[in-house]
PDB file of C-alpha atoms in Angstrom:
ATOM      1  CA  MET A   1      17.156   9.261  11.881  1.00  0.00           C
ATOM      2  CA  PRO A   2      17.504   7.512   8.551  1.00  0.00           C
ATOM      3  CA  THR A   3      16.382   4.013   7.707  1.00  0.00           C
ATOM      4  CA  ASN A   4      18.677   1.327   6.227  1.00  0.00           C
ATOM      5  CA  SER A   5      17.967   2.561   2.756  1.00  0.00           C
ATOM      6  CA  GLY A   6      18.864   6.136   3.788  1.00  0.00           C
ATOM      7  CA  HIS A   7      15.294   7.558   4.100  1.00  0.00           C
ATOM      8  CA  THR A   8      14.046   9.322   7.149  1.00  0.00           C
ATOM      9  CA  LYS A   9      11.614   7.543   9.427  1.00  0.00           C
ATOM     10  CA  ALA A  10       9.130  10.424   9.415  1.00  0.00           C
ATOM     11  CA  ILE A  11       7.191  11.363   6.329  1.00  0.00           C
ATOM     12  CA  ARG A  12       4.008  13.372   5.854  1.00  0.00           C
ATOM     13  CA  ALA A  13       1.033  11.368   4.595  1.00  0.00           C
ATOM     14  CA  SER A  14       0.361  14.096   1.991  1.00  0.00           C
ATOM     15  CA  ARG A  15       3.671  13.189   0.315  1.00  0.00           C
ATOM     16  CA  VAL A  16       2.747   9.400   0.227  1.00  0.00           C
ATOM     17  CA  ILE A  17      -0.839   9.770  -1.094  1.00  0.00           C
ATOM     18  CA  GLY A  18      -0.796   9.745  -4.867  1.00  0.00           C
ATOM     19  CA  THR A  19       2.677   8.154  -5.194  1.00  0.00           C
ATOM     20  CA  ASN A  20       3.049   5.455  -7.830  1.00  0.00           C
ATOM     21  CA  VAL A  21       3.675   1.857  -6.828  1.00  0.00           C
ATOM     22  CA  TYR A  22       5.906  -0.210  -9.051  1.00  0.00           C
ATOM     23  CA  ASN A  23       7.073  -3.924  -9.014  1.00  0.00           C
ATOM     24  CA  THR A  24      10.834  -4.752  -9.016  1.00  0.00           C
ATOM     25  CA  GLY A  25      10.718  -4.937 -12.845  1.00  0.00           C
ATOM     26  CA  GLY A  26       9.776  -1.192 -12.940  1.00  0.00           C
ATOM     27  CA  GLU A  27       6.148  -1.799 -14.067  1.00  0.00           C
ATOM     28  CA  LYS A  28       3.589   0.620 -12.545  1.00  0.00           C
ATOM     29  CA  ILE A  29       1.028  -1.524 -10.672  1.00  0.00           C
ATOM     30  CA  GLY A  30      -0.921   1.069  -8.746  1.00  0.00           C
ATOM     31  CA  GLU A  31      -0.904   4.151  -6.694  1.00  0.00           C
ATOM     32  CA  ILE A  32      -1.106   4.942  -3.008  1.00  0.00           C
ATOM     33  CA  GLU A  33      -4.680   6.143  -2.387  1.00  0.00           C
ATOM     34  CA  ASP A  34      -4.533   6.430   1.420  1.00  0.00           C
ATOM     35  CA  VAL A  35      -2.613   5.295   4.520  1.00  0.00           C
ATOM     36  CA  MET A  36      -4.584   3.534   7.266  1.00  0.00           C
ATOM     37  CA  LEU A  37      -3.409   4.461  10.777  1.00  0.00           C
ATOM     38  CA  ASP A  38      -3.571   2.422  13.927  1.00  0.00           C
ATOM     39  CA  LYS A  39      -4.462   5.059  16.556  1.00  0.00           C
ATOM     40  CA  SER A  40      -3.930   2.728  19.539  1.00  0.00           C
ATOM     41  CA  ALA A  41      -0.379   1.592  18.454  1.00  0.00           C
ATOM     42  CA  ASP A  42       0.750   4.917  16.947  1.00  0.00           C
ATOM     43  CA  GLY A  43       1.664   3.391  13.710  1.00  0.00           C
ATOM     44  CA  ILE A  44       0.709   2.606  10.091  1.00  0.00           C
ATOM     45  CA  MET A  45      -1.610  -0.340   9.668  1.00  0.00           C
ATOM     46  CA  PHE A  46      -1.217  -0.465   5.881  1.00  0.00           C
ATOM     47  CA  ALA A  47      -1.035   1.407   2.628  1.00  0.00           C
ATOM     48  CA  VAL A  48      -4.209   1.477   0.489  1.00  0.00           C
ATOM     49  CA  VAL A  49      -2.981   0.920  -3.108  1.00  0.00           C
ATOM     50  CA  GLY A  50      -5.518   1.596  -5.919  1.00  0.00           C
ATOM     51  CA  PHE A  51      -5.411  -0.557  -9.013  1.00  0.00           C
ATOM     52  CA  GLY A  52      -7.318  -0.515 -12.251  1.00  0.00           C
ATOM     53  CA  GLY A  53     -10.374   1.575 -13.033  1.00  0.00           C
ATOM     54  CA  PHE A  54     -10.555   4.915 -14.844  1.00  0.00           C
ATOM     55  CA  LEU A  55     -11.169   8.271 -13.034  1.00  0.00           C
ATOM     56  CA  GLY A  56     -12.142   6.361  -9.864  1.00  0.00           C
ATOM     57  CA  ILE A  57     -14.680   4.130 -11.544  1.00  0.00           C
ATOM     58  CA  GLY A  58     -14.024   0.449 -11.109  1.00  0.00           C
ATOM     59  CA  GLU A  59     -10.952   0.958  -9.076  1.00  0.00           C
ATOM     60  CA  LYS A  60      -9.937  -1.912  -6.732  1.00  0.00           C
ATOM     61  CA  TYR A  61      -8.311  -1.241  -3.346  1.00  0.00           C
ATOM     62  CA  HIS A  62      -5.724  -3.451  -1.795  1.00  0.00           C
ATOM     63  CA  ALA A  63      -4.384  -3.164   1.771  1.00  0.00           C
ATOM     64  CA  VAL A  64      -0.561  -3.503   1.481  1.00  0.00           C
ATOM     65  CA  PRO A  65       1.645  -3.945   4.489  1.00  0.00           C
ATOM     66  CA  TRP A  66       3.630  -0.767   4.862  1.00  0.00           C
ATOM     67  CA  SER A  67       6.741  -2.636   5.449  1.00  0.00           C
ATOM     68  CA  MET A  68       6.604  -4.124   1.963  1.00  0.00           C
ATOM     69  CA  LEU A  69       6.906  -0.618   0.282  1.00  0.00           C
ATOM     70  CA  ASP A  70      10.445   0.576  -0.383  1.00  0.00           C
ATOM     71  CA  TYR A  71      10.776   4.182  -1.786  1.00  0.00           C
ATOM     72  CA  ASN A  72      12.872   4.367  -4.919  1.00  0.00           C
ATOM     73  CA  LYS A  73      14.287   7.808  -5.572  1.00  0.00           C
ATOM     74  CA  ASP A  74      15.028   7.149  -9.214  1.00  0.00           C
ATOM     75  CA  SER A  75      11.408   6.263 -10.024  1.00  0.00           C
ATOM     76  CA  SER A  76       9.938   8.704  -7.454  1.00  0.00           C
ATOM     77  CA  GLY A  77       7.709   5.867  -6.257  1.00  0.00           C
ATOM     78  CA  TYR A  78       7.489   2.975  -4.084  1.00  0.00           C
ATOM     79  CA  VAL A  79       8.617  -0.552  -5.122  1.00  0.00           C
ATOM     80  CA  VAL A  80       7.041  -3.729  -3.877  1.00  0.00           C
ATOM     81  CA  PRO A  81       8.335  -7.286  -4.222  1.00  0.00           C
ATOM     82  CA  PHE A  82       5.365  -8.718  -6.066  1.00  0.00           C
ATOM     83  CA  THR A  83       4.004  -8.731  -9.621  1.00  0.00           C
ATOM     84  CA  ARG A  84       0.912  -7.084 -11.112  1.00  0.00           C
ATOM     85  CA  SER A  85      -0.634 -10.541 -11.247  1.00  0.00           C
ATOM     86  CA  GLN A  86       0.022 -11.001  -7.495  1.00  0.00           C
ATOM     87  CA  LEU A  87      -1.660  -7.682  -6.756  1.00  0.00           C
ATOM     88  CA  GLU A  88      -4.600  -8.589  -8.939  1.00  0.00           C
ATOM     89  CA  GLN A  89      -5.150 -11.745  -6.944  1.00  0.00           C
ATOM     90  CA  ALA A  90      -4.790 -10.051  -3.629  1.00  0.00           C
ATOM     91  CA  PRO A  91      -7.806  -9.415  -1.399  1.00  0.00           C
ATOM     92  CA  VAL A  92      -9.827  -6.598  -2.844  1.00  0.00           C
ATOM     93  CA  HIS A  93     -11.774  -4.059  -0.685  1.00  0.00           C
ATOM     94  CA  THR A  94     -14.026  -1.067  -1.017  1.00  0.00           C
ATOM     95  CA  ILE A  95     -12.876   1.989   0.866  1.00  0.00           C
ATOM     96  CA  SER A  96     -15.515   1.370   3.585  1.00  0.00           C
ATOM     97  CA  GLU A  97     -14.422  -2.220   3.995  1.00  0.00           C
ATOM     98  CA  LEU A  98     -10.973  -1.134   4.707  1.00  0.00           C
ATOM     99  CA  THR A  99     -12.010   0.411   7.979  1.00  0.00           C
ATOM    100  CA  GLU A 100     -14.588  -2.120   9.107  1.00  0.00           C
ATOM    101  CA  ASN A 101     -13.860  -3.854  12.478  1.00  0.00           C
ATOM    102  CA  ASP A 102     -11.063  -1.234  12.997  1.00  0.00           C
ATOM    103  CA  GLY A 103      -9.301  -2.362   9.804  1.00  0.00           C
ATOM    104  CA  ARG A 104      -8.305  -5.589  11.334  1.00  0.00           C
ATOM    105  CA  LYS A 105      -9.975  -7.817   8.734  1.00  0.00           C
ATOM    106  CA  ALA A 106      -8.271  -6.063   5.801  1.00  0.00           C
ATOM    107  CA  ARG A 107      -4.902  -5.954   7.667  1.00  0.00           C
ATOM    108  CA  ASP A 108      -5.109  -9.631   8.584  1.00  0.00           C
ATOM    109  CA  LEU A 109      -6.104 -10.730   5.061  1.00  0.00           C
ATOM    110  CA  SER A 110      -3.310  -8.573   3.550  1.00  0.00           C
ATOM    111  CA  PHE A 111      -0.598  -9.685   6.000  1.00  0.00           C
ATOM    112  CA  SER A 112      -1.574 -13.371   5.410  1.00  0.00           C
ATOM    113  CA  TYR A 113      -1.757 -12.997   1.507  1.00  0.00           C
ATOM    114  CA  PHE A 114       1.521 -11.133   1.261  1.00  0.00           C
ATOM    115  CA  LYS A 115       3.163 -13.272   4.018  1.00  0.00           C
ATOM    116  CA  ALA A 116       4.167 -10.228   5.979  1.00  0.00           C
ATOM    117  CA  ALA A 117       5.070 -10.191   9.636  1.00  0.00           C
TER     118      ALA A 117
END
């Protein structure tokens, strides 16, 4: 069944990982590095968006609420309603910190910062 924007609800994680993330101005602000799943609720907790760094060195990881990502067919990437500066100021995590305490800390900080429901 398609979503409001015409996309299907089901998507393979392998198609999401590595997809570029853009702001509404078309500026690339990162890439989806991973998707954190909530096993107990059978859903997605958040997308892990990598930003900065070179060849994996110095890269920062941000937990971005999945609901804030809207796939744009024309750019073959996800569009988020915030700027590069807003992403730079968002809570930063290491990969291991994203899963600490079952991912709740990263999720809660992210949802609070991005004002997601």
